[in-house]
Coordinates of C-alpha atoms and ligand atoms in Angstrom, one line a residue:
M1 CA 104.4 99.4 83.2
T2 CA 106.2 98.5 79.9
A3 CA 106.8 95.1 78.7
D4 CA 110.1 93.8 76.6
S5 CA 109.8 90.0 76.4
K6 CA 110.2 89.4 79.9
E7 CA 111.6 92.2 81.3
L8 CA 109.2 94.3 83.3
V9 CA 109.8 97.9 83.8
F10 CA 107.6 100.0 86.6
E11 CA 108.1 103.7 87.2
G12 CA 107.9 105.3 90.5
L13 CA 109.2 107.9 93.2
G14 CA 113.4 107.2 93.5
V15 CA 113.1 108.1 97.5
S16 CA 116.6 106.8 98.3
P17 CA 119.8 106.7 95.7
G18 CA 121.6 103.8 94.9
I19 CA 121.0 100.8 92.3
A20 CA 120.8 97.6 93.9
V21 CA 120.2 94.2 92.2
G22 CA 118.7 90.7 93.5
P23 CA 116.7 88.1 93.8
A24 CA 113.0 89.3 94.4
H25 CA 111.0 88.8 97.7
L26 CA 107.5 89.6 97.5
S27 CA 106.6 90.7 101.1
E28 CA 102.9 89.7 101.0
A29 CA 103.2 86.5 99.0
G30 CA 102.4 83.3 100.1
A31 CA 100.0 82.1 102.5
P32 CA 99.8 83.7 106.1
T33 CA 100.3 81.4 109.2
V34 CA 96.5 81.3 110.6
P35 CA 96.0 80.9 114.5
E36 CA 93.3 78.6 115.4
Y37 CA 91.1 79.0 118.7
K38 CA 87.4 78.6 119.9
V39 CA 85.7 81.8 120.8
R40 CA 83.7 82.2 123.9
K41 CA 79.9 82.5 123.5
S42 CA 80.2 85.8 124.8
D43 CA 83.4 87.1 122.7
I44 CA 81.2 86.5 119.7
G45 CA 80.0 89.8 119.1
A46 CA 83.7 91.1 119.5
E47 CA 84.9 88.6 116.9
Q48 CA 82.6 89.9 114.5
V49 CA 83.6 93.3 115.2
R50 CA 86.9 92.4 114.7
F51 CA 86.3 90.5 111.5
K52 CA 84.3 93.5 110.2
S53 CA 87.2 95.9 110.7
A54 CA 89.6 93.4 108.7
V55 CA 87.0 93.7 106.1
D56 CA 87.0 97.7 106.2
R57 CA 90.7 98.0 106.3
S58 CA 91.3 95.7 103.3
G59 CA 88.4 97.5 101.4
R60 CA 90.6 100.5 102.1
Q61 CA 93.8 99.2 101.0
L62 CA 92.3 98.1 97.8
R63 CA 90.4 101.2 97.0
R64 CA 93.9 103.0 97.2
L65 CA 95.4 100.4 95.1
R66 CA 92.6 100.5 92.5
D67 CA 92.6 104.1 92.6
R68 CA 96.6 104.4 91.6
A69 CA 95.9 101.6 89.0
R70 CA 93.5 103.6 87.3
A71 CA 95.8 106.8 87.2
M72 CA 98.0 104.6 85.1
H73 CA 97.8 104.7 81.3
G74 CA 96.8 102.2 79.0
A75 CA 95.4 98.6 78.9
S76 CA 97.6 97.5 81.8
G77 CA 96.4 99.9 84.1
E78 CA 92.7 99.1 83.3
D79 CA 93.4 95.2 83.6
L80 CA 94.8 96.1 87.2
S81 CA 92.0 98.3 88.1
N82 CA 89.5 95.9 86.9
L83 CA 91.3 92.8 89.0
L84 CA 91.3 95.1 91.9
D85 CA 87.7 95.9 91.6
A86 CA 87.1 92.4 91.5
Y87 CA 88.6 91.9 94.7
L88 CA 86.9 94.6 96.4
K89 CA 83.5 93.1 95.4
M90 CA 84.7 89.6 97.2
L91 CA 84.6 91.9 100.3
T92 CA 81.3 93.6 100.1
G93 CA 78.2 91.7 101.0
S94 CA 79.5 88.6 99.2
R95 CA 79.3 85.0 100.0
L96 CA 82.9 85.1 101.7
V97 CA 81.8 87.8 104.0
R98 CA 78.6 86.2 104.9
G99 CA 80.2 83.0 105.2
V100 CA 82.8 83.9 107.6
E101 CA 79.9 85.6 109.6
R102 CA 78.1 82.4 109.8
R103 CA 81.1 80.6 110.8
I104 CA 82.0 82.7 113.6
V105 CA 78.2 82.4 115.3
E106 CA 77.7 78.9 114.5
T107 CA 80.8 77.3 115.0
R108 CA 82.5 79.6 117.2
I109 CA 85.7 79.7 115.4
N110 CA 87.9 82.6 115.3
A111 CA 87.8 85.0 112.6
E112 CA 91.1 83.7 111.1
S113 CA 90.1 80.5 110.7
A114 CA 86.5 81.0 109.5
V115 CA 88.3 82.7 106.5
Q116 CA 90.4 80.2 105.7
A117 CA 87.9 77.4 106.1
E118 CA 85.6 79.7 103.8
I119 CA 88.2 80.3 101.3
S120 CA 89.0 76.6 101.1
E121 CA 85.3 75.7 100.6
I122 CA 84.7 78.6 97.8
A123 CA 87.9 78.0 95.8
H124 CA 87.5 74.1 96.0
G125 CA 84.0 74.6 94.3
F126 CA 85.8 76.9 91.5
T127 CA 88.5 74.1 90.5
E128 CA 85.6 71.9 90.5
L129 CA 84.4 73.3 87.4
S130 CA 87.5 72.5 85.8
D131 CA 87.1 75.6 83.6
P132 CA 90.4 77.5 83.2
Y133 CA 88.7 80.9 84.0
M134 CA 86.5 79.9 87.1
A135 CA 90.2 78.0 88.3
A136 CA 91.5 81.8 88.2
R137 CA 89.0 83.0 90.1
A138 CA 89.7 80.4 92.8
D139 CA 93.0 82.2 93.0
D140 CA 91.5 85.6 93.2
I141 CA 89.3 84.4 96.2
R142 CA 92.5 82.9 97.6
E143 CA 94.0 86.3 97.4
A144 CA 91.4 88.4 99.0
G145 CA 91.1 85.8 102.1
A146 CA 94.9 86.1 102.1
R147 CA 94.6 90.0 102.4
L148 CA 91.9 89.8 105.3
I149 CA 94.0 87.2 107.3
R150 CA 96.8 89.5 107.7
N151 CA 94.7 92.4 108.3
L152 CA 93.0 90.2 111.1
T153 CA 96.4 88.8 112.6
K154 CA 98.1 92.3 112.2
A155 CA 101.7 90.7 112.3
P156 CA 103.4 93.4 114.0
F157 CA 106.6 93.0 112.8
R158 CA 107.9 91.8 109.7
A159 CA 110.7 89.3 109.8
F160 CA 113.4 90.3 107.4
S161 CA 116.2 88.4 109.2
T162 CA 115.0 85.0 107.4
L163 CA 115.9 86.5 103.6
P164 CA 118.9 85.3 101.5
Q165 CA 121.6 88.3 102.0
G166 CA 121.0 91.1 99.0
S167 CA 117.2 90.1 98.4
I168 CA 115.3 92.9 97.1
V169 CA 111.7 93.2 98.8
L170 CA 108.6 94.1 97.0
A171 CA 105.7 95.2 98.9
E172 CA 102.3 97.3 98.8
E173 CA 103.5 99.3 101.6
F174 CA 106.0 99.3 104.1
S175 CA 105.7 101.5 107.7
P176 CA 108.6 103.3 109.3
A177 CA 108.6 100.5 111.4
D178 CA 108.9 97.6 108.8
A179 CA 111.6 99.8 107.2
A180 CA 113.8 100.1 110.7
L181 CA 113.8 96.4 110.7
M182 CA 116.1 96.0 107.5
D183 CA 119.5 95.1 107.6
P184 CA 121.3 96.5 104.6
R185 CA 123.3 93.3 104.4
Q186 CA 120.0 91.4 104.0
V187 CA 117.8 93.8 102.2
A188 CA 120.1 95.4 99.0
G189 CA 117.0 97.3 98.0
F190 CA 112.9 97.7 98.2
A191 CA 110.1 99.0 96.5
T192 CA 106.4 99.2 97.1
V193 CA 103.2 100.7 95.4
L194 CA 102.2 102.9 98.3
G195 CA 104.4 105.5 99.8
G196 CA 105.7 109.4 99.3
P197 CA 109.3 110.7 99.1
E198 CA 109.4 112.8 102.5
G199 CA 107.3 110.1 104.3
H200 CA 109.4 108.5 107.1
T201 CA 109.6 105.3 105.1
A202 CA 111.6 107.3 102.6
I203 CA 113.5 108.9 105.3
M204 CA 114.2 105.5 107.1
A205 CA 115.8 104.1 103.5
R206 CA 118.0 106.9 103.4
S207 CA 119.1 106.9 106.8
L208 CA 120.1 102.9 106.0
G209 CA 121.3 103.7 102.8
I210 CA 119.2 101.3 101.3
P211 CA 118.1 102.1 97.5
A212 CA 114.2 102.3 97.4
V213 CA 111.4 103.3 95.1
L214 CA 108.1 103.9 96.2
G215 CA 104.9 104.6 94.6
A216 CA 105.2 101.9 91.9
T217 CA 101.9 101.5 90.6
G218 CA 101.1 97.5 89.8
L219 CA 104.3 96.4 91.1
T220 CA 102.8 93.6 93.6
L221 CA 100.6 92.0 91.1
G222 CA 102.9 92.6 88.1
A223 CA 105.9 91.3 89.8
R224 CA 104.4 87.8 90.9
D225 CA 106.9 85.6 89.0
A226 CA 109.6 88.0 89.5
G227 CA 113.5 86.6 89.5
N228 CA 115.8 89.1 89.4
V229 CA 115.2 92.8 90.0
I230 CA 116.9 96.3 89.6
I231 CA 116.1 98.9 92.3
D232 CA 116.9 102.1 90.3
G233 CA 116.5 104.6 93.6
V234 CA 118.1 107.9 91.6
G235 CA 115.7 107.5 88.3
G236 CA 112.7 105.8 90.5
R237 CA 112.4 102.8 88.3
V238 CA 111.8 98.8 89.2
I239 CA 113.0 96.7 86.6
V240 CA 112.0 93.0 87.2
N241 CA 113.6 90.2 85.1
P242 CA 115.9 92.7 83.6
T243 CA 117.3 91.3 80.3
A244 CA 121.3 90.8 80.0
A245 CA 121.7 94.0 78.1
T246 CA 119.8 95.9 80.8
L247 CA 121.9 94.2 83.7
R248 CA 125.1 95.5 82.0
E249 CA 123.8 99.1 81.9
Y250 CA 122.9 99.3 85.5
E251 CA 126.3 97.6 86.2
K252 CA 127.8 100.5 84.6
R253 CA 125.6 103.4 86.3
R254 CA 126.4 101.5 89.8
L255 CA 130.3 101.3 89.1
A256 CA 129.9 105.5 88.2
L257 CA 127.8 106.2 91.6
R258 CA 130.4 104.2 93.7
R259 CA 133.0 106.3 92.2
E260 CA 131.3 109.0 93.0
T261 CA 131.1 108.6 96.5
R262 CA 134.9 107.5 97.1
R263 CA 135.3 111.3 95.6
F264 CA 133.2 112.3 98.3
A265 CA 134.6 110.6 101.1
R266 CA 137.7 112.8 100.8
L267 CA 135.7 115.6 101.9
R268 CA 135.6 114.3 105.4
D269 CA 138.0 115.9 106.9
L270 CA 137.6 119.3 105.2
P271 CA 136.1 122.3 106.8
A272 CA 132.4 123.1 105.8
V273 CA 133.2 127.0 105.0
T274 CA 131.9 128.9 101.9
R275 CA 134.2 130.6 99.6
D276 CA 133.6 133.8 101.3
E277 CA 134.7 132.1 104.7
T278 CA 131.7 131.9 106.6
E279 CA 131.7 128.5 108.4
I280 CA 128.5 126.3 108.3
Q281 CA 127.6 123.7 110.4
L282 CA 126.4 120.5 109.3
S283 CA 125.0 117.6 111.5
A284 CA 123.5 114.4 111.1
N285 CA 119.7 113.1 111.5
V286 CA 119.7 110.1 113.4
D287 CA 117.1 107.6 113.1
L288 CA 118.6 104.3 114.1
P289 CA 121.9 104.0 116.7
Q290 CA 123.8 102.3 113.6
E291 CA 123.9 105.5 111.9
T292 CA 125.8 107.2 114.3
A293 CA 129.1 105.2 112.8
L294 CA 128.1 106.8 109.3
A295 CA 127.7 110.4 110.8
M296 CA 131.2 110.2 112.2
R297 CA 132.6 108.5 108.9
H298 CA 131.1 111.8 107.0
G299 CA 132.4 114.1 109.7
A300 CA 129.1 115.3 111.0
A301 CA 129.6 118.2 113.6
G302 CA 127.1 116.6 115.9
V303 CA 123.5 115.1 115.7
G304 CA 121.0 117.9 115.0
L305 CA 118.1 115.7 115.1
L306 CA 117.9 112.4 117.0
R307 CA 114.7 110.8 116.1
S308 CA 113.8 108.9 119.5
E309 CA 110.7 106.9 117.8
Y310 CA 113.2 104.1 116.4
M311 CA 113.1 102.8 120.4
F312 CA 109.2 102.3 120.5
M313 CA 109.2 100.6 117.3
N314 CA 108.8 96.7 116.6
R315 CA 108.1 95.8 120.3
E316 CA 104.9 95.1 122.0
T317 CA 105.3 97.7 125.1
P318 CA 107.1 101.1 125.6
P319 CA 110.8 100.9 126.8
N320 CA 111.3 102.1 130.3
E321 CA 113.6 104.7 131.6
E322 CA 116.7 102.5 131.9
E323 CA 116.5 101.0 128.2
Q324 CA 115.6 104.5 126.7
Y325 CA 118.9 105.6 128.7
Q326 CA 121.1 102.7 127.5
S327 CA 120.0 103.2 124.0
L328 CA 120.9 106.8 124.1
C329 CA 124.0 106.5 125.8
E330 CA 125.3 104.1 122.7
I331 CA 124.4 107.5 120.5
V332 CA 126.0 109.9 122.7
A333 CA 129.2 108.2 123.3
G334 CA 129.4 107.2 119.5
M335 CA 129.5 110.7 118.9
E336 CA 132.4 111.0 121.1
G337 CA 132.1 114.4 122.2
R338 CA 129.9 116.0 119.6
P339 CA 126.7 117.7 120.7
V340 CA 123.2 115.4 120.5
T341 CA 120.0 116.8 119.7
I342 CA 117.5 114.6 121.4
R343 CA 113.8 114.7 120.4
T344 CA 111.1 113.5 122.3
L345 CA 108.7 111.2 121.3
D346 CA 107.0 111.8 117.7
V347 CA 105.0 109.1 117.0
G348 CA 101.6 110.0 115.6
G349 CA 100.4 110.4 111.9
E350 CA 102.1 108.0 109.7
K351 CA 104.8 107.2 112.0
L352 CA 103.2 104.6 114.6
A353 CA 104.7 102.8 117.1
Y354 CA 103.1 99.4 117.5
S355 CA 103.8 99.7 121.6
L356 CA 101.8 102.9 121.8
G357 CA 98.8 101.6 120.0
E358 CA 96.6 101.7 123.0
Q359 CA 97.6 105.4 123.7
L360 CA 97.6 106.6 120.1
G361 CA 94.0 105.0 119.2
D362 CA 91.8 105.8 116.6
A363 CA 92.8 109.3 115.3
V364 CA 90.0 110.6 112.6
N365 CA 92.9 112.6 111.1
P366 CA 96.0 111.0 112.5
A367 CA 98.4 113.9 111.2
L368 CA 96.3 116.4 112.9
G369 CA 95.2 114.1 116.0
L370 CA 97.3 113.1 119.0
R371 CA 100.7 113.3 117.9
A372 CA 104.5 114.1 119.1
I373 CA 104.4 116.5 121.7
R374 CA 100.6 116.2 122.3
L375 CA 100.7 112.5 122.9
S376 CA 103.4 112.9 125.6
L377 CA 101.7 115.9 127.4
K378 CA 98.5 113.5 127.7
Y379 CA 100.9 110.6 129.2
P380 CA 102.8 112.3 131.7
K381 CA 104.5 109.1 132.9
L382 CA 105.6 108.2 129.3
L383 CA 107.6 111.7 128.8
E384 CA 108.7 111.9 132.3
D385 CA 110.6 108.3 131.3
Q386 CA 112.1 109.7 128.4
L387 CA 113.3 112.8 130.0
A388 CA 114.7 111.0 132.9
A389 CA 116.6 109.2 130.3
I390 CA 117.8 112.2 128.4
L391 CA 118.6 114.0 131.4
R392 CA 121.3 111.2 132.8
V393 CA 122.4 110.7 129.1
G394 CA 123.4 114.5 129.4
A395 CA 125.9 113.3 132.2
I396 CA 128.3 111.9 130.0
G397 CA 127.9 114.1 126.5
P398 CA 126.6 117.4 125.7
I399 CA 123.0 117.2 124.7
R400 CA 120.1 119.3 123.8
I401 CA 116.5 118.5 124.2
L402 CA 114.2 119.0 121.3
L403 CA 110.2 119.1 121.3
P404 CA 108.3 118.0 118.3
M405 CA 105.3 119.7 116.7
I406 CA 105.1 122.5 119.3
A407 CA 102.1 125.2 118.5
T408 CA 101.9 127.2 121.7
T409 CA 103.9 128.6 124.3
G410 CA 102.2 126.9 127.0
E411 CA 103.2 123.5 125.7
V412 CA 107.1 124.4 126.0
R413 CA 106.4 125.7 129.7
R414 CA 104.7 122.3 130.6
V415 CA 107.7 120.5 129.4
R416 CA 110.2 122.9 131.2
E417 CA 108.2 122.0 134.4
A418 CA 108.1 118.5 133.8
I419 CA 112.2 118.6 133.5
N420 CA 112.4 120.7 136.7
V421 CA 110.5 118.2 138.3
V422 CA 112.4 115.0 136.9
A423 CA 115.8 116.6 137.3
R424 CA 114.8 117.4 141.1
R425 CA 113.8 113.6 141.6
L426 CA 116.8 112.2 140.1
K427 CA 119.1 114.8 142.1
R428 CA 117.5 113.6 145.2
R429 CA 118.4 110.1 144.2
R430 CA 121.9 110.9 143.4
V431 CA 121.7 109.8 139.9
P432 CA 124.2 112.3 137.6
I433 CA 122.6 114.2 135.1
A434 CA 123.5 116.8 133.1
D435 CA 124.5 120.3 134.8
P436 CA 123.8 122.8 134.0
L437 CA 120.2 121.3 132.6
P438 CA 120.5 121.2 128.9
P439 CA 118.9 123.7 126.5
L440 CA 115.6 123.0 125.6
G441 CA 114.5 123.5 121.8
I442 CA 111.4 123.4 119.6
M443 CA 110.4 121.8 116.1
I444 CA 109.2 124.7 114.1
E445 CA 107.2 122.3 111.9
V446 CA 103.6 123.6 112.4
P447 CA 102.5 126.8 110.5
G448 CA 101.4 128.1 113.5
A449 CA 104.4 128.3 115.3
A450 CA 106.3 129.8 112.4
L451 CA 104.0 132.6 112.5
A452 CA 104.3 132.9 116.3
A453 CA 108.3 132.4 116.6
D454 CA 109.0 135.4 118.1
A455 CA 106.7 134.3 120.8
L456 CA 108.1 130.9 121.0
A457 CA 111.5 132.3 121.0
Q458 CA 110.9 133.3 124.3
V459 CA 110.4 130.5 126.0
S460 CA 112.9 128.3 123.9
D461 CA 116.5 128.0 123.7
F462 CA 116.7 127.0 120.1
F463 CA 114.8 126.1 116.9
A464 CA 115.0 123.2 114.7
I465 CA 113.2 124.1 111.6
G466 CA 111.4 120.9 110.0
T467 CA 110.2 121.8 106.5
N468 CA 108.8 118.1 105.9
D469 CA 105.7 118.6 108.3
L470 CA 106.2 122.6 107.7
T471 CA 105.6 122.0 103.8
M472 CA 102.7 119.2 104.6
Y473 CA 101.0 121.6 106.8
T474 CA 101.3 125.0 105.2
L475 CA 100.1 123.2 101.7
A476 CA 97.8 120.8 103.2
I477 CA 99.5 117.9 101.4
D478 CA 100.1 114.5 102.8
R479 CA 103.8 114.1 102.7
A480 CA 103.5 110.1 102.5
D481 CA 100.8 110.3 99.9
E482 CA 102.4 109.1 96.4
Q483 CA 99.1 110.6 94.8
V484 CA 100.1 114.4 95.6
A485 CA 104.1 113.7 95.8
H486 CA 104.3 115.9 92.6
L487 CA 102.3 119.0 94.7
Y488 CA 104.3 119.0 97.7
N489 CA 106.9 121.4 97.1
P490 CA 108.9 123.2 99.6
L491 CA 109.8 125.8 97.3
H492 CA 106.1 127.5 97.4
P493 CA 106.8 131.0 98.3
A494 CA 104.6 130.4 101.7
V495 CA 107.2 127.6 103.1
L496 CA 109.9 130.0 102.3
R497 CA 108.2 133.0 104.1
L498 CA 107.7 131.0 107.0
I499 CA 111.6 129.8 107.0
R500 CA 112.5 133.1 106.7
F501 CA 110.0 134.4 109.3
T502 CA 111.3 131.6 111.9
A503 CA 115.1 132.8 111.1
Q504 CA 114.5 136.6 111.5
A505 CA 112.8 135.6 114.7
A506 CA 115.4 133.7 116.3
L507 CA 118.3 136.3 115.1
R508 CA 116.0 139.1 116.8
A509 CA 115.9 136.8 119.8
R510 CA 119.5 135.6 119.7
I511 CA 118.5 132.0 119.9
P512 CA 120.5 129.6 117.3
F513 CA 118.3 127.9 114.9
S514 CA 119.0 125.2 112.6
L515 CA 117.2 123.5 109.6
C516 CA 116.7 119.4 109.8
G517 CA 113.7 118.8 106.9
E518 CA 115.1 116.7 104.0
I519 CA 115.8 119.9 102.0
A520 CA 118.8 120.1 104.3
G521 CA 120.2 117.1 102.6
D522 CA 119.7 118.2 99.0
P523 CA 122.6 120.4 97.8
R524 CA 119.9 122.0 95.3
Y525 CA 118.4 124.2 98.2
T526 CA 121.8 124.7 99.9
A527 CA 122.5 128.3 98.4
L528 CA 118.8 129.4 99.2
L529 CA 118.9 128.1 103.0
L530 CA 122.3 129.7 103.4
G531 CA 120.9 132.9 101.6
L532 CA 117.9 133.0 104.2
G533 CA 120.2 132.8 107.0
V534 CA 120.4 129.5 107.9
R535 CA 124.2 128.4 109.1
D536 CA 123.2 125.1 110.7
L537 CA 122.1 122.1 108.6
S538 CA 121.2 118.8 109.7
M539 CA 120.6 115.8 107.0
S540 CA 120.6 112.1 107.0
A541 CA 124.0 111.2 107.1
G542 CA 124.9 110.0 103.8
S543 CA 124.1 113.7 102.0
L544 CA 126.8 115.2 104.3
P545 CA 129.5 115.1 101.8
K546 CA 127.7 116.2 98.9
V547 CA 126.0 119.3 100.7
K548 CA 129.4 119.6 102.0
Q549 CA 130.6 120.1 98.6
R550 CA 128.1 122.7 97.4
V551 CA 128.9 124.9 100.8
R552 CA 132.4 124.7 99.8
N553 CA 131.7 125.9 96.3
L554 CA 129.4 128.8 97.2
E555 CA 129.7 132.6 97.6
L556 CA 127.5 133.3 100.5
T557 CA 127.0 137.0 99.0
A558 CA 126.0 136.0 95.8
A559 CA 123.6 133.3 97.5
T560 CA 122.3 136.0 99.9
G561 CA 121.4 138.1 96.8
R562 CA 119.7 135.2 94.9
A563 CA 117.5 134.5 97.9
Q564 CA 116.6 138.1 98.1
A565 CA 115.4 138.0 94.6
I566 CA 113.6 134.7 95.3
M567 CA 112.0 135.9 98.3
E568 CA 110.3 138.8 96.0
Q569 CA 108.7 136.0 93.5
A570 CA 105.1 134.7 94.5
D571 CA 105.4 132.0 91.7
I572 CA 106.8 128.3 92.2
G573 CA 108.3 128.1 88.8
R574 CA 110.1 131.2 88.7
I575 CA 111.5 130.5 92.2
A576 CA 112.6 127.2 91.1
T577 CA 114.2 128.7 87.6
L578 CA 116.0 131.4 89.6
L579 CA 117.1 128.9 92.2
D580 CA 118.5 126.6 89.5
D581 CA 120.1 128.9 87.4
F582 CA 121.9 130.2 90.1
N583 CA 123.0 126.5 91.3
A584 CA 124.0 126.2 87.4
L585 CA 126.1 129.2 87.7
A586 CA 127.8 128.9 90.9
Ligands
PEP1 C1 110.5 118.0 109.5 O1 109.3 117.9 110.1 O2 110.9 118.5 109.1 C2 111.5 116.9 110.5 C3 113.1 117.0 110.7 O3 110.4 116.0 111.6 P1 110.2 114.3 110.8 O4 110.7 114.1 109.6 O5 110.8 113.5 111.9 O6 108.8 114.8 110.9
MG2 MG1 108.1 116.5 111.8

């Protein structure tokens, strides 16, 4: 954090390009709403457990924030980590915690009211001392208490709809489900302290076209008195209370970006062919139904990846078959006859869906736990409802079914059996469904699946290579953790070899394959991916024009030669240089 009079600059990761300027809204600011009720005598134990887990969760959050602050250079990082340490102390065996526990037992009130009452009493005691230092401690205790209450109420959905148009939202962390609730007319940009560039919150920001910066250490505490804020989603910078000169500079940059977008728009109806006339399929990844229009505007060949998770987010219970069908109809109809690849549910890991909280449970390690296809196979009704909705929508437009996180051939066989059962049931009821049954493909995003690609190709109709998870699991680097974001690198030779291995297995088995991880939408990688044999890329709709432009400038034979040279290298730095040099010339 650097200060220039009142202007504050926070450095972070630019995860969604664009520049936004607007009034700041601190998501966690203000006193949370506190529900008040009596607890039955027999429920006192459970209430204490609920309070204990809120204390643990608050502790985990604070430790993460403190570790980020410690990694910052200079005095402000030290001040911040000391402050966060002070909050942490308030949660460990403190008067606050003991007081709340006592109130739950003695007065039989719910934990939130007990926290509220205890904070008021402690803070009142501090302010009575009329010492400015102690008055500041009263604010600290309120802050720690507000965090406890937020974690107790676990308010599942954030309300952005009441914000003034054009707000910039600042928060410690947004889940992908939070981001899915943001309407770009309301939320002009957002920034958080936690989160990495390949996580689903970042992907959601790109899908919505909302400029965003994640991993901006110190932001929420430092920006408490923020008025206006600039989000620089390209440079990864958050500027709080910008000066007039800074505002002028960013306005210039914003206009330059807009000019570039207009230039790209002219590519819409031009074909995606290389200079040596190989046609490349460019499709859109769709995370929310409203993206379909953008995909069409940018000339997408179809939807290469429909992440169906959006249907399960921000609601109390999972959607039934009919609701899923209606929602899918909107997307398939919106694509006007272009193929839509619908992926079955991929929650778990960092992608949590409130409506499935019970089924997901508490995983020891969520990224390796009950995620994606594993969850669907464990809860057959969940899978069958989704398959039924997908088969039905197949009657109104061309679709394919895609399975996430596949590791074994057995998983694919089980889903194929389920498809047959569901199809028979629907036919018996004379419900129109896709005829013939849609192709069934799998994501290759687990390293073991890539290495077993030849076996998996025998039971699958197509592959979609998911480099986001493939990189994460191959390198053992959490894609959503800003602390290791600098180590996350799809150019690692291990990742590239797995991509090539998968591509070769698909070519041998004569099944189509595409690539739909975030690198598909980054023109830096286009030459390499085409050189490795990929002819079908799916990306967030906003990236289509710039990738198309790259494809049209490329000589495929040259790209293939460069990819071969890259594959002979073992060093990431050398690989990056070979790629960037090629990009600079061609
Ligand atoms: C991937 O892992 O590359 C992918 C496309 O799936 P998701 O980002 O939804 O995990
Ligand atoms: Mg994935």
